[in-house]
Amino acid sequence: MYAVEVRDHVMIAHSFRGDLFGPAQKLHGATFVIDVAFFREDLSPDGVVVDIGRAHEALKATLAPLNYQNLDELPQFSGLNTTTEFLCKHVFDAMADAARTGRLGPGGEGIVRIKVTISESHVARAWYESAL
Amino acid sequence: MYAVEVRDHVMIAHSFRGDLFGPAQKLHGATFVIDVAFFREDLSPDGVVVDIGRAHEALKATLAPLNYQNLDELPQFSGLNTTTEFLCKHVFDAMADAARTGRLGPGGEGIVRIKVTISESHVARAWYESAL
Amino acid sequence: MYAVEVRDHVMIAHSFRGDLFGPAQKLHGATFVIDVAFFREDLSPDGVVVDIGRAHEALKATLAPLNYQNLDELPQFSGLNTTTEFLCKHVFDAMADAARTGRLGPGGEGIVRIKVTISESHVARAWYESAL
Amino acid sequence: MYAVEVRDHVMIAHSFRGDLFGPAQKLHGATFVIDVAFFREDLSPDGVVVDIGRAHEALKATLAPLNYQNLDELPQFSGLNTTTEFLCKHVFDAMADAARTGRLGPGGEGIVRIKVTISESHVARAWYESAL
Amino acid sequence: MYAVEVRDHVMIAHSFRGDLFGPAQKLHGATFVIDVAFFREDLSPDGVVVDIGRAHEALKATLAPLNYQNLDELPQFSGLNTTTEFLCKHVFDAMADAARTGRLGPGGEGIVRIKVTISESHVARAWYESAL
Amino acid sequence: MYAVEVRDHVMIAHSFRGDLFGPAQKLHGATFVIDVAFFREDLSPDGVVVDIGRAHEALKATLAPLNYQNLDELPQFSGLNTTTEFLCKHVFDAMADAARTGRLGPGGEGIVRIKVTISESHVARAWYESAL
């Protein structure tokens, strides 16, 4: 299995609901460094999984509605805890849609799997990985 | 599949037995930077795999008996080569036990898989990964 | 000149005032990974600049009032833009005070210079450095 | 499953054919930082997946014919796009051959899987992973 | 002294002239990860050294003529060895000009020093630093 | 001022004497990742500070007597605490001697300053920097 992975980041505010979260129940924030990996069983006729430039653009477009936002105020996250692992799945869904609708360019049609990794600090990260 | 991964480190001395190891048969040491990833099929009601703070604490407790030790003198490692890959399994077993006995807090009961990665330098690392 | 540097991090929310900041005028947030370096002209009788363990503890104590906070609501930052470079100076002042008042332990009395570096993402960071 | 991973790098020139590649159709170049992971179901009698020193040597021998080359001029790549993901497979094949022919030393005979990761920048990388 | 540093990268081909360079006399290439740090004695009225967004844009504009190029064919480098340290100075001159001509936006007028660091691999980098 | 920096590592055992060190008074160990930076006011006729290949070789030769050793047993360190910052100076002295005696090759004769940085973990490092 082949994979190509690209990186970008967002800077957001949010808070969590639930005793589990201790001090993180207060409004705080994070820099999320986001890696998205696209998997194909074999390479496209061009010899790629997907064009790295287009993958970067698609990731940037996916992240734009989140960047510099207070996630607590976004309707799509209403009533949800926007934990790092939750956001991995959110980005996964958007990138899977980008693959299915051709926004990743040639090669994207053969993507069979996506993995989204979000690093929240130098000592903690999360990921979500699934077949399409 | 979702994962959350936390990082900590230990500084230890040890030596290896066997011609394979060349100069590493002598007493030397290592900084081991240890990443432990916990996997769940879906998120807990709080929206997490496991609380990152509790995961950090559980990892620190697991590592405490190793930190600042000469592993050659610890009874649990008697007659064994404490290679990086061997220690991945050692930490895996301890973290699996922490998950099974509830020491990871809410979310920990649903952990189905653990991966332990140990970096021994900027050019070498090892890991052990298994279902629980 | 010798230096010893330790690392920790905080996760905060904040916003900026001024057209310069564009979308960062909205409430957003950041993970700040903070490195503090202590400088001495020569080593202490123990052979250190400062004990790394005590340096980590002093840094953690300095950061505790910031961690998981909305910096816009902290009185010490009222009317100020808590930019990455501004916060470098804030941490510098606290660590300089820790050095002067003996909270860094033996070696700390000889510190002549401090540098505070804050990484806000994988592509941007800031620092403040000055003699004591 | 256990794994041990080693790192090395090459600095090469190349160009790509196909509209997909935009400006990368011109002759340019890359530093490729290459991680090769070897997998075994259990550890060898020495307690290793494979000796890290021999793994580094085998990787260096594999990379030597590529280092400081214009890949466009190498006969083995004639008519092919030497993309990052393509080169992952190229290194995979060579390392798989090294494992099968005993060049990884004791432990190498039990390798069941190899993963080759190539980082082309701080924001993009690719990998190829397969059972042997 | 305050500093703000931003990162970007280019992928180029080149060759060197001189026995010193051994195999690097052949046409090869590199990914150069470039960090540019801007220094001010104190912060601007906005509380910044320079706006990080504008600094990123100015760096990207400086690097555009180099990216995806064979540096051996660029007239500005004719007869010169485009070593990593040489390119640090090249980027320094361009960024110093950006500062002097106001292209870094508010704060840029007070920049007194610039440092350009170029990483060519995980084990080698160079830098050039000077007062303006 | 120009600089070129190269990286290598050693894996050693040692212990410290003095209450300051707490648990590190016991025999333990470390992976030390070592960066050595060489400074020149201007570039050599070849356009370099120093050849990166020769710099790597000189660093490897300097580190060989330390690698896979128990530093407590080396006569050159008898009665001394081999702290990270102390070892920075030790490597500095050796690299300064390499520069003065021509072992860094062309360019080495113009080196005016050296900085040695040793990372002992992902959260702590030390350095020593001085003019020659």
JSON list of N, CA, C and O in Angstrom, two decimals, chain D residues 49-93:
[
{"chain": "D", "resi": 49, "resn": "VAL", "atom": "N", "xyz": [14.57, -7.30, 16.55]},
{"chain": "D", "resi": 49, "resn": "VAL", "atom": "CA", "xyz": [13.96, -7.49, 15.23]},
{"chain": "D", "resi": 49, "resn": "VAL", "atom": "C", "xyz": [15.09, -7.71, 14.25]},
{"chain": "D", "resi": 49, "resn": "VAL", "atom": "O", "xyz": [15.12, -8.67, 13.48]},
{"chain": "D", "resi": 50, "resn": "VAL", "atom": "N", "xyz": [16.03, -6.81, 14.29]},
{"chain": "D", "resi": 50, "resn": "VAL", "atom": "CA", "xyz": [17.22, -6.87, 13.45]},
{"chain": "D", "resi": 50, "resn": "VAL", "atom": "C", "xyz": [18.22, -5.93, 14.10]},
{"chain": "D", "resi": 50, "resn": "VAL", "atom": "O", "xyz": [17.83, -4.98, 14.80]},
{"chain": "D", "resi": 51, "resn": "ASP", "atom": "N", "xyz": [19.50, -6.17, 13.91]},
{"chain": "D", "resi": 51, "resn": "ASP", "atom": "CA", "xyz": [20.52, -5.31, 14.50]},
{"chain": "D", "resi": 51, "resn": "ASP", "atom": "C", "xyz": [20.46, -3.93, 13.85]},
{"chain": "D", "resi": 51, "resn": "ASP", "atom": "O", "xyz": [20.53, -3.80, 12.61]},
{"chain": "D", "resi": 52, "resn": "ILE", "atom": "N", "xyz": [20.34, -2.89, 14.67]},
{"chain": "D", "resi": 52, "resn": "ILE", "atom": "CA", "xyz": [20.18, -1.53, 14.15]},
{"chain": "D", "resi": 52, "resn": "ILE", "atom": "C", "xyz": [21.41, -1.11, 13.35]},
{"chain": "D", "resi": 52, "resn": "ILE", "atom": "O", "xyz": [21.30, -0.43, 12.32]},
{"chain": "D", "resi": 53, "resn": "GLY", "atom": "N", "xyz": [22.60, -1.51, 13.78]},
{"chain": "D", "resi": 53, "resn": "GLY", "atom": "CA", "xyz": [23.81, -1.15, 13.05]},
{"chain": "D", "resi": 53, "resn": "GLY", "atom": "C", "xyz": [23.82, -1.75, 11.65]},
{"chain": "D", "resi": 53, "resn": "GLY", "atom": "O", "xyz": [24.10, -1.05, 10.66]},
{"chain": "D", "resi": 54, "resn": "ARG", "atom": "N", "xyz": [23.50, -3.05, 11.55]},
{"chain": "D", "resi": 54, "resn": "ARG", "atom": "CA", "xyz": [23.47, -3.68, 10.22]},
{"chain": "D", "resi": 54, "resn": "ARG", "atom": "C", "xyz": [22.35, -3.10, 9.36]},
{"chain": "D", "resi": 54, "resn": "ARG", "atom": "O", "xyz": [22.49, -2.98, 8.13]},
{"chain": "D", "resi": 55, "resn": "ALA", "atom": "N", "xyz": [21.23, -2.75, 9.99]},
{"chain": "D", "resi": 55, "resn": "ALA", "atom": "CA", "xyz": [20.13, -2.15, 9.22]},
{"chain": "D", "resi": 55, "resn": "ALA", "atom": "C", "xyz": [20.56, -0.81, 8.63]},
{"chain": "D", "resi": 55, "resn": "ALA", "atom": "O", "xyz": [20.28, -0.51, 7.46]},
{"chain": "D", "resi": 56, "resn": "HIS", "atom": "N", "xyz": [21.28, -0.01, 9.42]},
{"chain": "D", "resi": 56, "resn": "HIS", "atom": "CA", "xyz": [21.81, 1.26, 8.90]},
{"chain": "D", "resi": 56, "resn": "HIS", "atom": "C", "xyz": [22.76, 1.02, 7.73]},
{"chain": "D", "resi": 56, "resn": "HIS", "atom": "O", "xyz": [22.72, 1.75, 6.73]},
{"chain": "D", "resi": 57, "resn": "GLU", "atom": "N", "xyz": [23.64, 0.03, 7.87]},
{"chain": "D", "resi": 57, "resn": "GLU", "atom": "CA", "xyz": [24.60, -0.25, 6.79]},
{"chain": "D", "resi": 57, "resn": "GLU", "atom": "C", "xyz": [23.89, -0.71, 5.52]},
{"chain": "D", "resi": 57, "resn": "GLU", "atom": "O", "xyz": [24.26, -0.31, 4.41]},
{"chain": "D", "resi": 58, "resn": "ALA", "atom": "N", "xyz": [22.89, -1.57, 5.68]},
{"chain": "D", "resi": 58, "resn": "ALA", "atom": "CA", "xyz": [22.17, -2.07, 4.51]},
{"chain": "D", "resi": 58, "resn": "ALA", "atom": "C", "xyz": [21.42, -0.94, 3.82]},
{"chain": "D", "resi": 58, "resn": "ALA", "atom": "O", "xyz": [21.35, -0.88, 2.58]},
{"chain": "D", "resi": 59, "resn": "LEU", "atom": "N", "xyz": [20.87, -0.03, 4.60]},
{"chain": "D", "resi": 59, "resn": "LEU", "atom": "CA", "xyz": [20.16, 1.11, 4.00]},
{"chain": "D", "resi": 59, "resn": "LEU", "atom": "C", "xyz": [21.14, 2.02, 3.27]},
{"chain": "D", "resi": 59, "resn": "LEU", "atom": "O", "xyz": [20.88, 2.46, 2.14]},
{"chain": "D", "resi": 60, "resn": "LYS", "atom": "N", "xyz": [22.29, 2.27, 3.89]},
{"chain": "D", "resi": 60, "resn": "LYS", "atom": "CA", "xyz": [23.29, 3.13, 3.24]},
{"chain": "D", "resi": 60, "resn": "LYS", "atom": "C", "xyz": [23.73, 2.51, 1.91]},
{"chain": "D", "resi": 60, "resn": "LYS", "atom": "O", "xyz": [23.88, 3.22, 0.90]},
{"chain": "D", "resi": 61, "resn": "ALA", "atom": "N", "xyz": [23.93, 1.19, 1.89]},
{"chain": "D", "resi": 61, "resn": "ALA", "atom": "CA", "xyz": [24.35, 0.51, 0.65]},
{"chain": "D", "resi": 61, "resn": "ALA", "atom": "C", "xyz": [23.26, 0.62, -0.42]},
{"chain": "D", "resi": 61, "resn": "ALA", "atom": "O", "xyz": [23.55, 0.79, -1.61]},
{"chain": "D", "resi": 62, "resn": "THR", "atom": "N", "xyz": [22.02, 0.55, 0.00]},
{"chain": "D", "resi": 62, "resn": "THR", "atom": "CA", "xyz": [20.90, 0.68, -0.94]},
{"chain": "D", "resi": 62, "resn": "THR", "atom": "C", "xyz": [20.82, 2.07, -1.54]},
{"chain": "D", "resi": 62, "resn": "THR", "atom": "O", "xyz": [20.51, 2.24, -2.73]},
{"chain": "D", "resi": 63, "resn": "LEU", "atom": "N", "xyz": [21.13, 3.07, -0.72]},
{"chain": "D", "resi": 63, "resn": "LEU", "atom": "CA", "xyz": [20.98, 4.45, -1.16]},
{"chain": "D", "resi": 63, "resn": "LEU", "atom": "C", "xyz": [22.17, 4.97, -1.95]},
{"chain": "D", "resi": 63, "resn": "LEU", "atom": "O", "xyz": [22.04, 5.95, -2.71]},
{"chain": "D", "resi": 64, "resn": "ALA", "atom": "N", "xyz": [23.34, 4.31, -1.80]},
{"chain": "D", "resi": 64, "resn": "ALA", "atom": "CA", "xyz": [24.56, 4.84, -2.42]},
{"chain": "D", "resi": 64, "resn": "ALA", "atom": "C", "xyz": [24.42, 5.10, -3.92]},
{"chain": "D", "resi": 64, "resn": "ALA", "atom": "O", "xyz": [24.87, 6.14, -4.41]},
{"chain": "D", "resi": 65, "resn": "PRO", "atom": "N", "xyz": [23.78, 4.19, -4.69]},
{"chain": "D", "resi": 65, "resn": "PRO", "atom": "CA", "xyz": [23.67, 4.47, -6.13]},
{"chain": "D", "resi": 65, "resn": "PRO", "atom": "C", "xyz": [22.77, 5.65, -6.48]},
{"chain": "D", "resi": 65, "resn": "PRO", "atom": "O", "xyz": [22.76, 6.09, -7.63]},
{"chain": "D", "resi": 66, "resn": "LEU", "atom": "N", "xyz": [21.99, 6.13, -5.52]},
{"chain": "D", "resi": 66, "resn": "LEU", "atom": "CA", "xyz": [21.09, 7.26, -5.78]},
{"chain": "D", "resi": 66, "resn": "LEU", "atom": "C", "xyz": [21.68, 8.59, -5.33]},
{"chain": "D", "resi": 66, "resn": "LEU", "atom": "O", "xyz": [21.37, 9.65, -5.90]},
{"chain": "D", "resi": 67, "resn": "ASN", "atom": "N", "xyz": [22.53, 8.55, -4.33]},
{"chain": "D", "resi": 67, "resn": "ASN", "atom": "CA", "xyz": [22.99, 9.78, -3.68]},
{"chain": "D", "resi": 67, "resn": "ASN", "atom": "C", "xyz": [23.83, 10.65, -4.63]},
{"chain": "D", "resi": 67, "resn": "ASN", "atom": "O", "xyz": [24.70, 10.15, -5.30]},
{"chain": "D", "resi": 68, "resn": "TYR", "atom": "N", "xyz": [23.55, 11.94, -4.64]},
{"chain": "D", "resi": 68, "resn": "TYR", "atom": "CA", "xyz": [24.25, 12.90, -5.50]},
{"chain": "D", "resi": 68, "resn": "TYR", "atom": "C", "xyz": [24.10, 12.58, -6.98]},
{"chain": "D", "resi": 68, "resn": "TYR", "atom": "O", "xyz": [25.01, 12.83, -7.78]},
{"chain": "D", "resi": 69, "resn": "GLN", "atom": "N", "xyz": [22.96, 12.02, -7.35]},
{"chain": "D", "resi": 69, "resn": "GLN", "atom": "CA", "xyz": [22.69, 11.70, -8.76]},
{"chain": "D", "resi": 69, "resn": "GLN", "atom": "C", "xyz": [21.54, 12.55, -9.29]},
{"chain": "D", "resi": 69, "resn": "GLN", "atom": "O", "xyz": [20.69, 13.02, -8.53]},
{"chain": "D", "resi": 70, "resn": "ASN", "atom": "N", "xyz": [21.55, 12.67, -10.64]},
{"chain": "D", "resi": 70, "resn": "ASN", "atom": "CA", "xyz": [20.38, 13.16, -11.37]},
{"chain": "D", "resi": 70, "resn": "ASN", "atom": "C", "xyz": [19.60, 11.91, -11.75]},
{"chain": "D", "resi": 70, "resn": "ASN", "atom": "O", "xyz": [20.00, 11.17, -12.65]},
{"chain": "D", "resi": 71, "resn": "LEU", "atom": "N", "xyz": [18.50, 11.66, -11.09]},
{"chain": "D", "resi": 71, "resn": "LEU", "atom": "CA", "xyz": [17.77, 10.40, -11.29]},
{"chain": "D", "resi": 71, "resn": "LEU", "atom": "C", "xyz": [17.27, 10.27, -12.73]},
{"chain": "D", "resi": 71, "resn": "LEU", "atom": "O", "xyz": [17.05, 9.15, -13.21]},
{"chain": "D", "resi": 72, "resn": "ASP", "atom": "N", "xyz": [17.11, 11.39, -13.43]},
{"chain": "D", "resi": 72, "resn": "ASP", "atom": "CA", "xyz": [16.67, 11.34, -14.83]},
{"chain": "D", "resi": 72, "resn": "ASP", "atom": "C", "xyz": [17.67, 10.59, -15.71]},
{"chain": "D", "resi": 72, "resn": "ASP", "atom": "O", "xyz": [17.32, 10.13, -16.79]},
{"chain": "D", "resi": 73, "resn": "GLU", "atom": "N", "xyz": [18.91, 10.48, -15.26]},
{"chain": "D", "resi": 73, "resn": "GLU", "atom": "CA", "xyz": [19.96, 9.88, -16.09]},
{"chain": "D", "resi": 73, "resn": "GLU", "atom": "C", "xyz": [20.27, 8.45, -15.69]},
{"chain": "D", "resi": 73, "resn": "GLU", "atom": "O", "xyz": [21.15, 7.82, -16.30]},
{"chain": "D", "resi": 74, "resn": "LEU", "atom": "N", "xyz": [19.61, 7.93, -14.68]},
{"chain": "D", "resi": 74, "resn": "LEU", "atom": "CA", "xyz": [19.90, 6.56, -14.25]},
{"chain": "D", "resi": 74, "resn": "LEU", "atom": "C", "xyz": [19.06, 5.58, -15.07]},
{"chain": "D", "resi": 74, "resn": "LEU", "atom": "O", "xyz": [17.84, 5.73, -15.16]},
{"chain": "D", "resi": 75, "resn": "PRO", "atom": "N", "xyz": [19.71, 4.57, -15.66]},
{"chain": "D", "resi": 75, "resn": "PRO", "atom": "CA", "xyz": [18.97, 3.65, -16.55]},
{"chain": "D", "resi": 75, "resn": "PRO", "atom": "C", "xyz": [17.82, 2.92, -15.86]},
{"chain": "D", "resi": 75, "resn": "PRO", "atom": "O", "xyz": [16.79, 2.66, -16.48]},
{"chain": "D", "resi": 76, "resn": "GLN", "atom": "N", "xyz": [17.97, 2.63, -14.56]},
{"chain": "D", "resi": 76, "resn": "GLN", "atom": "CA", "xyz": [16.90, 1.88, -13.88]},
{"chain": "D", "resi": 76, "resn": "GLN", "atom": "C", "xyz": [15.60, 2.69, -13.75]},
{"chain": "D", "resi": 76, "resn": "GLN", "atom": "O", "xyz": [14.55, 2.12, -13.47]},
{"chain": "D", "resi": 77, "resn": "PHE", "atom": "N", "xyz": [15.69, 4.00, -13.95]},
{"chain": "D", "resi": 77, "resn": "PHE", "atom": "CA", "xyz": [14.49, 4.84, -13.82]},
{"chain": "D", "resi": 77, "resn": "PHE", "atom": "C", "xyz": [14.05, 5.40, -15.18]},
{"chain": "D", "resi": 77, "resn": "PHE", "atom": "O", "xyz": [13.19, 6.29, -15.24]},
{"chain": "D", "resi": 78, "resn": "SER", "atom": "N", "xyz": [14.61, 4.88, -16.26]},
{"chain": "D", "resi": 78, "resn": "SER", "atom": "CA", "xyz": [14.33, 5.43, -17.59]},
{"chain": "D", "resi": 78, "resn": "SER", "atom": "C", "xyz": [12.83, 5.38, -17.90]},
{"chain": "D", "resi": 78, "resn": "SER", "atom": "O", "xyz": [12.18, 4.34, -17.79]},
{"chain": "D", "resi": 79, "resn": "GLY", "atom": "N", "xyz": [12.27, 6.52, -18.27]},
{"chain": "D", "resi": 79, "resn": "GLY", "atom": "CA", "xyz": [10.85, 6.59, -18.64]},
{"chain": "D", "resi": 79, "resn": "GLY", "atom": "C", "xyz": [9.90, 6.60, -17.47]},
{"chain": "D", "resi": 79, "resn": "GLY", "atom": "O", "xyz": [8.67, 6.54, -17.66]},
{"chain": "D", "resi": 80, "resn": "LEU", "atom": "N", "xyz": [10.42, 6.70, -16.25]},
{"chain": "D", "resi": 80, "resn": "LEU", "atom": "CA", "xyz": [9.57, 6.67, -15.06]},
{"chain": "D", "resi": 80, "resn": "LEU", "atom": "C", "xyz": [9.64, 8.00, -14.32]},
{"chain": "D", "resi": 80, "resn": "LEU", "atom": "O", "xyz": [10.67, 8.68, -14.35]},
{"chain": "D", "resi": 81, "resn": "ASN", "atom": "N", "xyz": [8.58, 8.35, -13.63]},
{"chain": "D", "resi": 81, "resn": "ASN", "atom": "CA", "xyz": [8.58, 9.50, -12.74]},
{"chain": "D", "resi": 81, "resn": "ASN", "atom": "C", "xyz": [9.09, 9.05, -11.37]},
{"chain": "D", "resi": 81, "resn": "ASN", "atom": "O", "xyz": [8.42, 8.23, -10.72]},
{"chain": "D", "resi": 82, "resn": "THR", "atom": "N", "xyz": [10.21, 9.58, -10.96]},
{"chain": "D", "resi": 82, "resn": "THR", "atom": "CA", "xyz": [10.78, 9.17, -9.67]},
{"chain": "D", "resi": 82, "resn": "THR", "atom": "C", "xyz": [10.17, 9.99, -8.54]},
{"chain": "D", "resi": 82, "resn": "THR", "atom": "O", "xyz": [10.88, 10.68, -7.79]},
{"chain": "D", "resi": 83, "resn": "THR", "atom": "N", "xyz": [8.85, 9.90, -8.41]},
{"chain": "D", "resi": 83, "resn": "THR", "atom": "CA", "xyz": [8.16, 10.60, -7.32]},
{"chain": "D", "resi": 83, "resn": "THR", "atom": "C", "xyz": [8.57, 10.00, -5.97]},
{"chain": "D", "resi": 83, "resn": "THR", "atom": "O", "xyz": [9.15, 8.90, -5.90]},
{"chain": "D", "resi": 84, "resn": "THR", "atom": "N", "xyz": [8.23, 10.73, -4.93]},
{"chain": "D", "resi": 84, "resn": "THR", "atom": "CA", "xyz": [8.58, 10.28, -3.58]},
{"chain": "D", "resi": 84, "resn": "THR", "atom": "C", "xyz": [7.97, 8.91, -3.30]},
{"chain": "D", "resi": 84, "resn": "THR", "atom": "O", "xyz": [8.63, 8.01, -2.76]},
{"chain": "D", "resi": 85, "resn": "GLU", "atom": "N", "xyz": [6.71, 8.70, -3.70]},
{"chain": "D", "resi": 85, "resn": "GLU", "atom": "CA", "xyz": [6.04, 7.44, -3.43]},
{"chain": "D", "resi": 85, "resn": "GLU", "atom": "C", "xyz": [6.64, 6.31, -4.29]},
{"chain": "D", "resi": 85, "resn": "GLU", "atom": "O", "xyz": [6.78, 5.17, -3.82]},
{"chain": "D", "resi": 86, "resn": "PHE", "atom": "N", "xyz": [7.02, 6.63, -5.54]},
{"chain": "D", "resi": 86, "resn": "PHE", "atom": "CA", "xyz": [7.68, 5.65, -6.40]},
{"chain": "D", "resi": 86, "resn": "PHE", "atom": "C", "xyz": [9.00, 5.20, -5.75]},
{"chain": "D", "resi": 86, "resn": "PHE", "atom": "O", "xyz": [9.33, 4.01, -5.73]},
{"chain": "D", "resi": 87, "resn": "LEU", "atom": "N", "xyz": [9.76, 6.16, -5.23]},
{"chain": "D", "resi": 87, "resn": "LEU", "atom": "CA", "xyz": [11.07, 5.82, -4.64]},
{"chain": "D", "resi": 87, "resn": "LEU", "atom": "C", "xyz": [10.90, 5.00, -3.36]},
{"chain": "D", "resi": 87, "resn": "LEU", "atom": "O", "xyz": [11.76, 4.20, -3.01]},
{"chain": "D", "resi": 88, "resn": "CYS", "atom": "N", "xyz": [9.80, 5.20, -2.65]},
{"chain": "D", "resi": 88, "resn": "CYS", "atom": "CA", "xyz": [9.53, 4.35, -1.48]},
{"chain": "D", "resi": 88, "resn": "CYS", "atom": "C", "xyz": [9.52, 2.88, -1.90]},
{"chain": "D", "resi": 88, "resn": "CYS", "atom": "O", "xyz": [10.10, 2.02, -1.24]},
{"chain": "D", "resi": 89, "resn": "LYS", "atom": "N", "xyz": [8.83, 2.60, -3.01]},
{"chain": "D", "resi": 89, "resn": "LYS", "atom": "CA", "xyz": [8.76, 1.21, -3.49]},
{"chain": "D", "resi": 89, "resn": "LYS", "atom": "C", "xyz": [10.14, 0.73, -3.96]},
{"chain": "D", "resi": 89, "resn": "LYS", "atom": "O", "xyz": [10.51, -0.43, -3.75]},
{"chain": "D", "resi": 90, "resn": "HIS", "atom": "N", "xyz": [10.89, 1.61, -4.60]},
{"chain": "D", "resi": 90, "resn": "HIS", "atom": "CA", "xyz": [12.25, 1.25, -5.06]},
{"chain": "D", "resi": 90, "resn": "HIS", "atom": "C", "xyz": [13.12, 0.84, -3.87]},
{"chain": "D", "resi": 90, "resn": "HIS", "atom": "O", "xyz": [13.81, -0.18, -3.91]},
{"chain": "D", "resi": 91, "resn": "VAL", "atom": "N", "xyz": [13.09, 1.62, -2.82]},
{"chain": "D", "resi": 91, "resn": "VAL", "atom": "CA", "xyz": [13.89, 1.30, -1.63]},
{"chain": "D", "resi": 91, "resn": "VAL", "atom": "C", "xyz": [13.32, 0.05, -0.95]},
{"chain": "D", "resi": 91, "resn": "VAL", "atom": "O", "xyz": [14.08, -0.81, -0.48]},
{"chain": "D", "resi": 92, "resn": "PHE", "atom": "N", "xyz": [12.00, -0.07, -0.93]},
{"chain": "D", "resi": 92, "resn": "PHE", "atom": "CA", "xyz": [11.38, -1.27, -0.37]},
{"chain": "D", "resi": 92, "resn": "PHE", "atom": "C", "xyz": [11.92, -2.54, -1.04]},
{"chain": "D", "resi": 92, "resn": "PHE", "atom": "O", "xyz": [12.30, -3.50, -0.38]},
{"chain": "D", "resi": 93, "resn": "ASP", "atom": "N", "xyz": [11.92, -2.54, -2.37]},
{"chain": "D", "resi": 93, "resn": "ASP", "atom": "CA", "xyz": [12.37, -3.74, -3.10]},
{"chain": "D", "resi": 93, "resn": "ASP", "atom": "C", "xyz": [13.82, -4.08, -2.74]},
{"chain": "D", "resi": 93, "resn": "ASP", "atom": "O", "xyz": [14.16, -5.26, -2.55]}
]
